[in-house]
């Protein structure tokens, strides 16, 4: 079974009520294990046997077996025997080839793992199934989070599935409308606060003094356990062949931490021989980790006032920064930042592959182009981009981009030609076939002109 331990002082602890942090030193908690179903490490034959069982579960009719998280339950023994997980059959998301991006970058081994194909449209579902299942096991009747939108949408859905109440604190006017709509649809008590994400987090901590809610923000160590199964699922899809690089966007930095924990544990337990280099990409306007690495060698958090249109990563004071620094150091990855123009361009380029994602997710493709240019990613290497959310989460962004209303002149400078080439035109025509034919001809001319 799992126990919790502090990442700072190492103190072993029971789960605290209220804000989940070490009672001795205030640092983050993580789940740890002395014994797994198979002991601690596996022989190659033992590993192959577990890999076969996990794959077979996909054919089962049981929801825990079909879930891309609980199918790997031996990797996260966090629920008591006989406890039922709250699952919406999360995970099992596709890996897509990116032929256009491959040609452009010259990297033949390039794929996207699309976490936007989860039940509520983002990777948050992997963590939420774990955290809400724990909450219900503990007898909590209400869960709560501060959110940039997707955590709220996911929590509201899983709480509804568990028959629990949920409370959402979001920054007023600073989240994508469709995420807000999901929160309402799934029945959360939804509060927009006149502050940013970091302010919402502060209010949630204060609220704990007044109301006993179970916090499912990503400081919740069980959420990280659900999210780490992405590593196992990804390797399974590649027949357990480890890629050289995995790129992931960085906001509150729980996802990158979870991914690193997942790979490092799989290696320690004998399920893979090496780990990929995990690199984290941030938006220029919300770059606390990039600055922390560059200016403080990863030793002290440099907080920023976050501003970016990629609202899912609009975070200036990331809770899991220490865990993320350790993942960068343990896997040899780097943190980079990309501009608003690079994000918008990358998103449109992925879109042109038939792969829609959120602006925050597109940072990975933008960041990869930089890392190839730097020579950090070599031409013969294999790269997985983690696309964290679905394009329908933020359709406003898409329309603003194509109508040329998204970026201002200063942001566009230097990128005019590249951006113009990706901007798709919306035709408004009289209802006559001739008009449509003319549009077809013009569109064909546009394509040829490029
Ligand atoms: C939450 C989220 C992120 C950021 O993940 P962190 O764990 O906060 O770093 C990135 N993209 C999307 C779509 C998200 O919902
Ligand atoms: Zn401690």
Coordinates of C-alpha atoms and ligand atoms in Angstrom, one line a residue:
X1 CA 0.0 0.0 0.0
X2 CA 1.0 3.6 -0.5
X3 CA 2.2 5.9 2.2
X4 CA 2.9 9.6 2.0
X5 CA 6.2 11.2 2.6
X6 CA 7.5 14.7 2.4
X7 CA 9.8 15.6 -0.5
X8 CA 11.6 18.1 1.7
X9 CA 12.4 16.5 5.1
X10 CA 11.5 12.9 4.1
X11 CA 9.1 12.6 7.1
X12 CA 6.6 9.8 6.6
X13 CA 3.0 10.9 7.3
X14 CA -0.7 10.1 7.3
X15 CA -2.7 12.2 4.9
X16 CA -3.3 15.6 6.6
X17 CA -6.8 17.0 6.6
X18 CA -7.0 20.4 5.0
X19 CA -4.1 21.6 2.8
X20 CA -2.0 18.6 1.8
X21 CA 1.5 19.5 3.0
X22 CA 4.1 18.2 5.4
X23 CA 3.1 19.1 9.0
X24 CA 6.8 19.4 10.0
X25 CA 8.2 21.6 7.2
X26 CA 5.4 22.6 4.9
X27 CA 6.8 21.0 1.8
X28 CA 4.9 18.9 -0.8
X29 CA 3.9 15.3 -0.1
X30 CA 4.3 12.4 -2.5
X31 CA 3.1 8.8 -2.5
X32 CA 5.8 6.1 -2.0
X33 CA 5.7 2.3 -1.8
X34 CA 7.8 -0.3 -0.1
X35 CA 6.1 -3.3 -1.7
X36 CA 4.2 -3.6 -4.9
X37 CA 2.1 -6.6 -6.1
X38 CA 5.3 -8.2 -7.3
X39 CA 7.7 -7.1 -4.5
X40 CA 9.9 -4.2 -5.6
X41 CA 11.8 -5.1 -8.8
X42 CA 10.9 -7.4 -11.6
X43 CA 12.9 -9.9 -13.6
X44 CA 12.5 -9.4 -17.4
X45 CA 10.1 -12.4 -17.5
X46 CA 8.1 -10.9 -14.6
X47 CA 7.9 -7.6 -16.3
X48 CA 6.7 -9.2 -19.5
X49 CA 4.0 -11.0 -17.6
X50 CA 2.6 -7.8 -16.0
X51 CA 2.8 -6.0 -19.3
X52 CA 0.7 -8.9 -20.8
X53 CA -1.9 -8.7 -18.0
X54 CA -2.3 -4.9 -18.3
X55 CA -2.9 -5.2 -22.1
X56 CA -5.4 -8.0 -21.6
X57 CA -7.5 -5.9 -19.2
X58 CA -8.5 -3.7 -22.1
X59 CA -10.7 -6.5 -23.4
X60 CA -12.5 -6.8 -20.1
X61 CA -16.0 -5.5 -19.4
X62 CA -15.1 -4.1 -16.0
X63 CA -14.7 -0.4 -15.8
X64 CA -11.6 -0.5 -13.6
X65 CA -10.0 -2.7 -16.3
X66 CA -10.9 -0.5 -19.2
X67 CA -9.7 2.7 -17.5
X68 CA -6.2 3.7 -18.7
X69 CA -5.4 4.6 -15.0
X70 CA -6.8 1.6 -13.1
X71 CA -5.7 -0.9 -15.7
X72 CA -2.3 -0.2 -14.2
X73 CA -3.5 -0.3 -10.6
X74 CA -0.5 -2.3 -9.4
X75 CA 1.5 0.9 -10.0
X76 CA -0.7 2.9 -7.7
X77 CA -2.0 0.9 -4.8
X78 CA -3.7 3.9 -3.2
X79 CA -7.2 2.5 -2.5
X80 CA -8.1 0.0 0.1
X81 CA -8.9 -3.6 -0.9
X82 CA -12.5 -3.7 -2.1
X83 CA -12.8 0.1 -2.6
X84 CA -14.3 1.0 -5.8
X85 CA -12.7 3.6 -8.1
X86 CA -14.7 6.5 -9.5
X87 CA -13.9 6.1 -13.2
X88 CA -15.2 7.6 -16.4
X89 CA -13.0 5.2 -18.5
X90 CA -10.2 7.9 -18.7
X91 CA -6.9 7.3 -20.4
X92 CA -6.4 5.0 -23.4
X93 CA -5.8 8.1 -25.5
X94 CA -4.3 7.9 -29.1
X95 CA -0.8 8.5 -30.3
X96 CA -0.9 10.4 -33.6
X97 CA 1.7 10.7 -36.3
X98 CA 2.5 14.2 -37.4
X99 CA 3.7 13.9 -41.1
X100 CA 3.6 17.6 -41.8
X101 CA 5.5 18.5 -38.6
X102 CA 7.9 15.7 -39.3
X103 CA 8.7 17.1 -42.7
X104 CA 9.1 20.6 -41.3
X105 CA 11.4 19.7 -38.5
X106 CA 13.3 16.8 -40.1
X107 CA 12.6 14.6 -37.1
X108 CA 11.2 11.4 -38.5
X109 CA 10.5 9.9 -35.0
X110 CA 7.8 12.5 -34.0
X111 CA 4.4 11.7 -32.4
X112 CA 1.7 13.4 -30.3
X113 CA 0.1 11.7 -27.4
X114 CA -3.3 13.4 -27.3
X115 CA -4.5 13.7 -23.7
X116 CA -7.3 16.0 -24.9
X117 CA -9.1 12.8 -25.9
X118 CA -10.1 12.1 -22.2
X119 CA -13.7 12.2 -20.9
X120 CA -13.7 15.9 -20.0
X121 CA -11.2 16.9 -22.7
X122 CA -7.9 17.2 -20.8
X123 CA -5.3 15.1 -19.0
X124 CA -6.7 16.3 -15.7
X125 CA -9.0 13.2 -15.7
X126 CA -6.1 10.8 -15.0
X127 CA -5.4 12.5 -11.7
X128 CA -9.0 13.3 -10.9
X129 CA -10.2 9.7 -10.9
X130 CA -7.5 8.9 -8.3
X131 CA -8.1 12.0 -6.1
X132 CA -11.9 11.7 -6.1
X133 CA -11.7 8.0 -5.4
X134 CA -9.5 8.7 -2.4
X135 CA -11.8 11.5 -1.3
X136 CA -14.8 9.2 -1.3
X137 CA -12.9 6.4 0.5
X138 CA -12.1 8.9 3.2
X139 CA -15.8 9.7 3.6
X140 CA -15.5 13.3 2.2
X141 CA -18.8 14.7 0.9
X142 CA -17.4 17.7 -0.9
X143 CA -14.3 18.3 -3.0
X144 CA -12.9 21.7 -4.0
X145 CA -10.2 23.2 -6.2
X146 CA -8.7 26.5 -7.5
X147 CA -8.4 26.1 -11.3
X148 CA -7.5 27.7 -14.6
X149 CA -10.5 25.7 -16.0
X150 CA -9.6 22.2 -16.7
X151 CA -9.2 20.9 -13.2
X152 CA -12.6 22.4 -12.4
X153 CA -14.2 20.7 -15.4
X154 CA -12.7 17.4 -14.5
X155 CA -13.4 17.6 -10.7
X156 CA -17.0 18.6 -11.3
X157 CA -17.5 15.5 -13.6
X158 CA -15.9 13.0 -11.2
X159 CA -17.6 14.5 -8.2
X160 CA -20.9 14.1 -9.9
X161 CA -20.1 10.5 -10.8
X162 CA -19.2 9.9 -7.1
X163 CA -22.4 11.6 -5.8
X164 CA -20.4 14.3 -4.1
X165 CA -20.7 18.1 -4.1
X166 CA -17.9 20.2 -5.7
X167 CA -16.7 23.7 -5.3
X168 CA -14.8 25.5 -8.1
X169 CA -12.8 28.7 -7.6
X170 CA -11.7 30.3 -10.9
X171 CA -10.3 33.7 -11.9
X172 CA -13.0 35.9 -13.2
X173 CA -12.9 36.3 -17.0
X174 CA -9.6 34.5 -17.3
X175 CA -10.6 31.0 -18.3
X176 CA -11.9 29.6 -21.6
X177 CA -15.7 29.8 -21.7
X178 CA -16.2 26.1 -22.5
X179 CA -14.4 25.1 -19.4
X180 CA -16.7 27.2 -17.3
X181 CA -19.6 25.7 -19.2
X182 CA -18.4 22.2 -18.2
X183 CA -18.3 23.2 -14.6
X184 CA -21.8 24.4 -14.7
X185 CA -23.0 21.4 -16.7
X186 CA -21.6 18.9 -14.2
X187 CA -23.2 20.8 -11.3
X188 CA -20.3 22.3 -9.4
X189 CA -20.8 25.3 -7.1
X190 CA -18.9 27.6 -9.4
X191 CA -17.4 30.8 -8.0
X192 CA -15.5 33.4 -10.2
X193 CA -13.2 35.4 -8.0
X194 CA -11.8 38.9 -8.9
X195 CA -8.2 37.7 -8.9
X196 CA -5.9 35.4 -10.8
X197 CA -5.2 31.7 -10.4
X198 CA -2.7 32.3 -7.7
X199 CA -5.2 34.4 -5.8
X200 CA -7.8 31.6 -6.1
X201 CA -5.3 29.2 -4.5
X202 CA -4.8 31.6 -1.6
X203 CA -8.6 31.9 -1.0
X204 CA -9.0 28.1 -1.1
X205 CA -6.4 27.8 1.6
X206 CA -8.2 30.4 3.7
X207 CA -11.5 28.7 3.2
X208 CA -10.2 25.5 4.7
X209 CA -10.3 27.2 8.1
X210 CA -14.0 27.8 7.6
X211 CA -15.3 24.8 5.7
X212 CA -14.1 21.2 5.6
X213 CA -13.7 20.4 1.9
X214 CA -11.3 17.9 0.4
X215 CA -8.8 19.7 -1.8
X216 CA -8.1 18.1 -5.2
X217 CA -5.6 20.7 -6.5
X218 CA -2.5 19.1 -7.8
X219 CA -0.7 19.4 -4.4
X220 CA -2.9 16.4 -3.7
X221 CA -0.4 13.6 -4.0
X222 CA -3.0 11.1 -5.2
X223 CA -3.7 13.1 -8.3
X224 CA -0.1 12.8 -9.3
X225 CA -0.4 9.0 -8.9
X226 CA -3.2 8.9 -11.4
X227 CA -1.4 11.2 -13.8
X228 CA 1.8 9.2 -13.7
X229 CA 0.1 6.3 -15.5
X230 CA 0.5 8.3 -18.7
X231 CA 4.1 7.0 -18.7
X232 CA 3.0 3.3 -18.6
X233 CA 0.3 3.8 -21.2
X234 CA 2.6 5.6 -23.6
X235 CA 5.3 2.9 -23.3
X236 CA 2.7 0.2 -23.8
X237 CA 1.6 1.8 -27.0
X238 CA 5.2 1.7 -28.2
X239 CA 5.6 -1.9 -27.2
X240 CA 7.7 -0.6 -24.2
X241 CA 10.3 1.0 -26.4
X242 CA 11.4 4.2 -24.6
X243 CA 11.4 7.5 -26.6
X244 CA 14.4 9.8 -26.4
X245 CA 12.4 12.9 -25.5
X246 CA 9.0 13.8 -24.1
X247 CA 7.8 17.4 -24.2
X248 CA 5.1 18.7 -21.9
X249 CA 3.7 22.2 -21.2
X250 CA 4.3 23.6 -17.7
X251 CA 1.8 25.5 -15.6
X252 CA 1.4 24.4 -12.0
X253 CA 4.0 21.7 -12.9
X254 CA 2.2 18.7 -11.6
X255 CA 1.9 17.0 -15.0
X256 CA 5.6 17.1 -15.7
X257 CA 6.3 16.0 -12.1
X258 CA 3.8 13.1 -12.5
X259 CA 5.2 12.0 -15.9
X260 CA 8.8 12.0 -14.5
X261 CA 7.7 10.0 -11.4
X262 CA 6.0 7.5 -13.7
X263 CA 9.0 6.9 -15.9
X264 CA 11.5 6.8 -13.0
X265 CA 9.4 4.3 -11.0
X266 CA 8.9 2.1 -14.1
X267 CA 12.6 2.0 -14.5
X268 CA 13.3 1.4 -10.8
X269 CA 10.7 -1.4 -10.7
X270 CA 12.2 -3.2 -13.8
X271 CA 9.6 -2.3 -16.4
X272 CA 11.9 -0.3 -18.7
X273 CA 15.6 0.0 -18.9
X274 CA 16.0 3.8 -19.3
X275 CA 13.9 6.9 -19.1
X276 CA 13.2 9.7 -21.7
X277 CA 14.6 13.2 -21.3
X278 CA 11.5 15.1 -20.1
X279 CA 11.5 18.8 -21.1
X280 CA 9.0 21.4 -20.0
X281 CA 7.7 24.3 -22.2
X282 CA 6.2 27.5 -20.8
X283 CA 4.7 30.6 -22.3
X284 CA 7.1 33.6 -22.2
X285 CA 4.6 35.6 -20.1
X286 CA 4.2 32.8 -17.6
X287 CA 7.7 31.4 -17.3
X288 CA 8.6 31.0 -13.6
X289 CA 10.3 27.6 -14.1
X290 CA 12.3 28.8 -17.1
X291 CA 13.5 31.7 -15.0
X292 CA 14.1 29.5 -11.9
X293 CA 16.3 27.2 -13.9
X294 CA 18.2 30.0 -15.7
X295 CA 18.6 32.5 -12.9
X296 CA 18.6 30.4 -9.8
X297 CA 19.9 27.1 -11.0
X298 CA 16.6 25.5 -9.9
X299 CA 17.2 26.2 -6.2
X300 CA 14.8 29.0 -5.4
X301 CA 11.4 29.7 -7.1
X302 CA 11.3 32.9 -9.1
X303 CA 7.6 34.0 -9.1
X304 CA 6.2 36.0 -11.9
X305 CA 3.0 37.9 -12.7
X306 CA 1.6 35.5 -15.3
X307 CA 0.1 36.7 -18.5
X308 CA -0.6 34.5 -21.6
X309 CA -3.5 33.6 -23.8
X310 CA -2.7 30.0 -23.1
X311 CA -4.9 30.2 -20.0
X312 CA -4.3 26.7 -18.9
X313 CA -0.7 27.6 -18.1
X314 CA -1.3 31.1 -16.9
X315 CA 0.4 30.5 -13.5
X316 CA 3.1 32.6 -11.9
X317 CA 3.7 30.6 -8.7
X318 CA 3.7 26.9 -9.5
X319 CA 3.0 24.7 -6.6
X320 CA 5.0 21.7 -7.8
X321 CA 8.1 23.5 -9.0
X322 CA 10.5 21.5 -6.7
X323 CA 9.2 18.2 -8.0
X324 CA 9.5 19.5 -11.6
X325 CA 13.1 20.6 -11.0
X326 CA 14.0 17.1 -9.8
X327 CA 12.4 15.6 -12.9
X328 CA 14.5 17.9 -15.2
X329 CA 17.6 16.9 -13.2
X330 CA 16.9 13.2 -13.0
X331 CA 16.0 12.8 -16.7
X332 CA 18.4 15.4 -18.2
X333 CA 15.5 17.5 -19.7
X334 CA 15.4 21.3 -20.0
X335 CA 12.8 24.1 -19.6
X336 CA 12.2 26.6 -22.4
X337 CA 9.7 29.3 -23.1
X338 CA 7.9 30.3 -26.3
X339 CA 6.2 33.5 -27.4
X340 CA 2.5 34.1 -28.0
X341 CA 3.1 34.1 -31.8
X342 CA 5.0 30.8 -31.6
X343 CA 2.2 29.2 -29.7
X344 CA -0.5 30.5 -32.1
X345 CA 1.5 29.3 -35.1
X346 CA 2.2 25.9 -33.6
X347 CA -1.4 25.4 -32.8
X348 CA -2.5 26.2 -36.3
X349 CA 0.2 23.9 -37.7
X350 CA -1.0 21.0 -35.6
X351 CA -4.6 21.9 -36.6
X352 CA -3.5 21.5 -40.2
X353 CA -2.6 17.9 -39.4
X354 CA -6.2 17.3 -38.3
X355 CA -5.1 17.4 -34.7
X356 CA -6.8 20.0 -32.6
X357 CA -5.4 21.0 -29.2
X358 CA -5.5 23.8 -26.7
X359 CA -3.1 26.7 -27.0
X360 CA -1.2 25.5 -23.9
X361 CA -0.7 22.1 -25.5
X362 CA 0.7 23.7 -28.7
X363 CA 3.7 25.0 -26.6
X364 CA 5.2 21.6 -27.0
X365 CA 5.5 21.7 -30.8
X366 CA 6.7 25.3 -30.6
X367 CA 9.2 24.3 -27.9
X368 CA 10.4 21.4 -30.0
X369 CA 11.2 23.6 -32.9
X370 CA 13.5 25.6 -30.6
X371 CA 15.1 22.5 -29.1
X372 CA 15.9 21.1 -32.6
X373 CA 17.4 24.4 -33.6
X374 CA 19.5 24.4 -30.4
X375 CA 20.7 20.9 -31.2
X376 CA 19.3 19.6 -28.0
X377 CA 17.0 17.3 -30.0
X378 CA 19.0 15.3 -32.6
X379 CA 17.6 14.4 -36.1
X380 CA 17.8 10.7 -35.3
X381 CA 16.0 10.9 -32.0
X382 CA 12.4 10.0 -31.1
X383 CA 10.1 12.7 -29.6
X384 CA 6.7 12.6 -28.1
X385 CA 4.7 15.8 -27.7
X386 CA 2.1 15.6 -24.9
X387 CA -1.0 17.5 -26.1
X388 CA -2.8 18.2 -22.8
X389 CA -6.2 19.5 -23.9
X390 CA -8.8 19.4 -26.7
X391 CA -9.2 22.2 -29.2
X392 CA -12.9 22.6 -28.4
X393 CA -11.9 23.8 -24.9
X394 CA -11.0 27.2 -26.4
X395 CA -12.8 27.8 -29.8
X396 CA -12.7 31.6 -29.3
X397 CA -8.9 31.5 -29.5
X398 CA -9.1 29.6 -32.8
X399 CA -11.5 32.0 -34.4
X400 CA -9.6 35.0 -33.2
X401 CA -6.5 33.7 -34.7
X402 CA -7.9 33.0 -38.1
X403 CA -9.7 36.3 -38.2
X404 CA -6.4 38.0 -37.4
X405 CA -7.7 39.4 -34.0
X406 CA -5.6 37.3 -31.7
X407 CA -2.2 38.9 -31.6
X408 CA -1.1 42.5 -31.5
X409 CA 1.5 44.1 -33.8
X410 CA 4.4 43.8 -31.3
X411 CA 3.7 40.1 -30.7
X412 CA 3.4 39.4 -34.4
X413 CA 6.7 41.1 -35.4
X414 CA 9.1 38.7 -37.2
X415 CA 6.4 36.1 -37.6
X416 CA 4.1 37.9 -40.1
X417 CA 4.7 35.6 -43.0
X418 CA 4.6 32.3 -41.1
X419 CA 1.4 33.4 -39.3
X420 CA -0.3 34.6 -42.5
X421 CA 0.5 31.2 -44.2
X422 CA -1.5 29.4 -41.4
X423 CA -4.4 31.8 -41.2
X424 CA -7.5 30.2 -42.8
X425 CA -10.1 32.3 -44.4
X426 CA -13.8 32.2 -43.5
X427 CA -16.0 32.8 -46.5
X428 CA -19.3 34.6 -46.3
X429 CA -21.2 34.3 -49.6
X430 CA -24.5 34.6 -51.3
X431 CA -26.4 31.3 -51.6
X432 CA -25.3 30.7 -55.2
X433 CA -23.1 27.9 -56.6
X434 CA -21.2 30.3 -58.8
X435 CA -20.1 32.2 -55.7
X436 CA -18.8 29.0 -54.0
X437 CA -17.0 28.0 -57.3
X438 CA -15.3 31.3 -57.2
X439 CA -14.3 30.8 -53.6
X440 CA -12.9 27.4 -54.5
X441 CA -10.8 28.9 -57.3
X442 CA -9.5 31.6 -55.0
X443 CA -8.7 29.2 -52.3
X444 CA -6.8 27.0 -54.8
X445 CA -4.8 30.1 -55.9
X446 CA -4.0 30.9 -52.2
X447 CA -2.7 27.3 -51.7
X448 CA -0.6 27.5 -54.8
X449 CA 0.8 30.9 -53.8
X450 CA 2.3 29.4 -50.6
Ligands
LIG1 C1 -3.5 21.9 -16.4 C2 -3.1 22.1 -17.8 C3 -1.7 22.3 -18.2 C4 -0.7 22.5 -17.1 O1 -0.4 21.4 -16.4 P1 0.3 21.6 -15.0 O2 0.3 20.3 -14.3 O3 -0.4 22.6 -14.2 O4 1.7 22.0 -15.3 C5 -1.4 22.4 -19.5 N1 -2.3 22.2 -20.5 C6 -3.6 22.0 -20.2 C7 -4.6 21.9 -21.3 C8 -4.0 21.9 -18.9 O5 -5.3 21.7 -18.6
LIG2 ZN1 8.7 17.9 5.6

